Tab-separated table of C-alpha atoms in Angstrom:
chain	number	residue	atom	x	y	z
A	1	UNK	CA	94.572	70.728	52.722
A	2	UNK	CA	96.175	70.337	49.320
A	3	UNK	CA	96.405	73.542	47.341
A	4	UNK	CA	97.840	74.679	44.044
A	5	UNK	CA	99.294	77.762	45.704
A	6	UNK	CA	102.905	78.000	44.519
A	7	UNK	CA	104.510	79.250	47.720
A	8	UNK	CA	107.006	76.722	49.080
A	9	UNK	CA	105.499	74.371	51.696
A	10	UNK	CA	107.685	75.730	54.499
A	11	UNK	CA	106.586	79.310	53.844
A	12	UNK	CA	102.929	78.264	53.622
A	13	UNK	CA	103.132	76.326	56.885
A	14	UNK	CA	104.837	79.245	58.602
A	15	UNK	CA	102.255	81.742	57.343
A	16	UNK	CA	99.354	79.465	58.282
A	17	UNK	CA	100.618	79.368	61.867
A	18	UNK	CA	100.946	83.160	62.002
A	19	UNK	CA	97.554	83.690	60.352
A	20	UNK	CA	95.785	81.369	62.802
A	21	UNK	CA	97.311	83.129	65.800
A	22	UNK	CA	96.334	86.536	64.423
A	23	UNK	CA	92.846	85.263	63.560
A	24	UNK	CA	92.336	84.396	67.232
A	25	UNK	CA	93.495	87.874	68.254
A	26	UNK	CA	91.270	89.511	65.654
A	27	UNK	CA	88.145	87.616	66.655
A	28	UNK	CA	88.833	88.385	70.309
A	29	UNK	CA	89.232	92.085	69.454
A	30	UNK	CA	85.896	91.922	67.640
A	31	UNK	CA	84.248	90.587	70.813
A	32	UNK	CA	85.881	93.359	72.868
A	33	UNK	CA	84.508	95.936	70.452
A	34	UNK	CA	80.989	94.509	70.635
A	35	UNK	CA	81.238	94.377	74.452
A	36	UNK	CA	82.054	98.090	74.461
A	37	UNK	CA	79.305	98.792	71.903
A	38	UNK	CA	76.660	97.060	74.018
A	39	UNK	CA	77.691	98.528	77.373
A	40	UNK	CA	78.863	102.101	76.809
A	41	UNK	CA	76.855	104.841	78.539
A	42	UNK	CA	77.202	108.604	78.688
A	43	UNK	CA	76.298	111.927	77.121
A	44	UNK	CA	78.027	111.078	73.837
A	45	UNK	CA	76.382	107.663	73.709
A	46	UNK	CA	74.995	107.565	70.188
A	47	UNK	CA	78.174	108.785	68.480
A	48	UNK	CA	80.458	106.379	70.297
A	49	UNK	CA	77.947	103.505	70.179
A	50	UNK	CA	77.763	103.846	66.380
A	51	UNK	CA	81.546	104.219	66.080
A	52	UNK	CA	82.110	101.031	68.075
A	53	UNK	CA	79.683	99.212	65.778
A	54	UNK	CA	81.499	100.506	62.686
A	55	UNK	CA	84.828	99.366	64.145
A	56	UNK	CA	83.379	95.944	65.004
A	57	UNK	CA	82.225	95.548	61.396
A	58	UNK	CA	85.693	96.480	60.113
A	59	UNK	CA	87.356	94.019	62.481
A	60	UNK	CA	84.952	91.276	61.371
A	61	UNK	CA	85.944	91.991	57.757
A	62	UNK	CA	89.608	91.790	58.790
A	63	UNK	CA	89.007	88.425	60.448
A	64	UNK	CA	87.354	87.187	57.267
A	65	UNK	CA	90.306	88.334	55.149
A	66	UNK	CA	92.770	86.628	57.503
A	67	UNK	CA	90.749	83.390	57.534
A	68	UNK	CA	90.445	83.389	53.749
A	69	UNK	CA	94.200	83.910	53.322
A	70	UNK	CA	94.801	81.048	55.760
A	71	UNK	CA	92.486	78.802	53.710
A	72	UNK	CA	94.112	79.956	50.455
A	73	UNK	CA	97.426	78.625	51.754
A	74	UNK	CA	95.863	75.252	52.550
A	75	UNK	CA	95.090	75.799	56.210
A	76	UNK	CA	91.829	75.263	58.045
A	77	UNK	CA	90.836	78.431	59.919
A	78	UNK	CA	89.558	77.962	63.458
A	79	UNK	CA	87.356	80.732	64.777
A	80	UNK	CA	85.364	78.867	67.416
A	81	UNK	CA	85.047	80.862	70.619
A	82	UNK	CA	86.791	78.229	72.752
A	83	UNK	CA	89.772	78.138	70.401
A	84	UNK	CA	89.895	81.927	70.275
A	85	UNK	CA	89.806	82.206	74.081
A	86	UNK	CA	92.584	79.645	74.395
A	87	UNK	CA	94.843	81.202	71.741
A	88	UNK	CA	94.376	84.970	71.922
A	89	UNK	CA	97.217	87.228	73.017
A	90	UNK	CA	94.790	89.954	74.134
A	91	UNK	CA	94.073	90.537	77.805
A	92	UNK	CA	90.454	89.952	78.856
A	93	UNK	CA	88.122	92.902	78.351
A	94	UNK	CA	87.111	94.433	81.690
A	95	UNK	CA	83.599	93.709	82.923
A	96	UNK	CA	81.393	96.086	84.830
A	97	UNK	CA	82.443	99.307	83.131
A	98	UNK	CA	79.969	101.686	81.525
A	99	UNK	CA	81.503	105.133	81.107
A	100	UNK	CA	82.602	106.308	77.701
A	101	UNK	CA	86.102	107.129	78.953
A	102	UNK	CA	86.667	103.698	80.476
A	103	UNK	CA	85.417	101.915	77.354
A	104	UNK	CA	87.532	104.133	75.104
A	105	UNK	CA	90.618	103.393	77.213
A	106	UNK	CA	89.920	99.648	77.419
A	107	UNK	CA	89.091	99.282	73.742
A	108	UNK	CA	92.117	101.298	72.627
A	109	UNK	CA	94.317	99.052	74.776
A	110	UNK	CA	92.841	95.935	73.148
A	111	UNK	CA	93.075	97.312	69.628
A	112	UNK	CA	96.644	98.506	70.206
A	113	UNK	CA	97.589	94.978	71.255
A	114	UNK	CA	95.962	93.715	68.059
A	115	UNK	CA	97.879	96.272	65.980
A	116	UNK	CA	101.127	95.164	67.617
A	117	UNK	CA	100.382	91.515	66.835
A	118	UNK	CA	99.631	92.415	63.217
A	119	UNK	CA	102.895	94.397	62.971
A	120	UNK	CA	104.772	91.370	64.277
A	121	UNK	CA	103.013	89.303	61.587
A	122	UNK	CA	104.167	91.815	58.957
A	123	UNK	CA	107.790	91.436	60.044
A	124	UNK	CA	107.564	87.660	60.338
A	125	UNK	CA	105.898	87.066	56.968
A	126	UNK	CA	108.203	89.544	55.245
A	127	UNK	CA	111.268	87.704	56.559
A	128	UNK	CA	109.849	84.321	55.588
A	129	UNK	CA	109.098	85.444	52.024
A	130	UNK	CA	105.287	85.632	51.948
A	131	UNK	CA	104.722	89.023	50.333
A	132	UNK	CA	100.959	88.573	49.963
A	133	UNK	CA	100.368	87.889	53.665
A	134	UNK	CA	102.748	90.737	54.505
A	135	UNK	CA	100.679	93.039	52.302
A	136	UNK	CA	97.426	91.839	53.872
A	137	UNK	CA	98.593	92.646	57.392
A	138	UNK	CA	100.073	95.971	56.253
A	139	UNK	CA	96.725	97.044	54.789
A	140	UNK	CA	94.760	95.844	57.819
A	141	UNK	CA	97.114	97.579	60.255
A	142	UNK	CA	96.782	100.906	58.450
A	143	UNK	CA	93.006	100.682	58.735
A	144	UNK	CA	93.188	99.670	62.402
A	145	UNK	CA	95.512	102.574	63.228
A	146	UNK	CA	92.850	104.941	61.870
A	147	UNK	CA	90.116	103.330	63.969
A	148	UNK	CA	92.246	103.566	67.116
A	149	UNK	CA	92.730	107.265	66.391
A	150	UNK	CA	88.989	107.791	65.872
A	151	UNK	CA	88.195	106.044	69.153
A	152	UNK	CA	90.879	107.697	71.274
A	153	UNK	CA	89.802	111.116	69.957
A	154	UNK	CA	86.738	110.770	72.190
A	155	UNK	CA	88.990	111.119	75.256
A	156	UNK	CA	90.946	114.132	73.979
């Protein structure tokens, strides 16, 4: 899509590719978080159930920010479930688990993979010269690190 964004075309194209890949990861992480939210069981249910919902909302906001940046650069964000499943770098979320501990472990593994992919995006976009996308992923990663800490604290 034509845009009046003044970044050079090469940088825009490079960032669009990175943003789309990270959008797929982010949407997949959102689905993992909702899966945990819906299926967790245990004595601390309400606290962890509500935390998972809060994290899912934050991840959805992150996905929206990534998609909007992608569109700002002239790209066309794809968040359809089939595209996400095909393009995510996250491992599938385990089925058939219910305990708080197992969901905390599984969700932290998924979110840590997401954080790693965002950190790689930071490095890539910084090297290519897209400071705004670098800043976006830096901000999102800081927030995600906090959520991982909040979740993993339930298994301390």
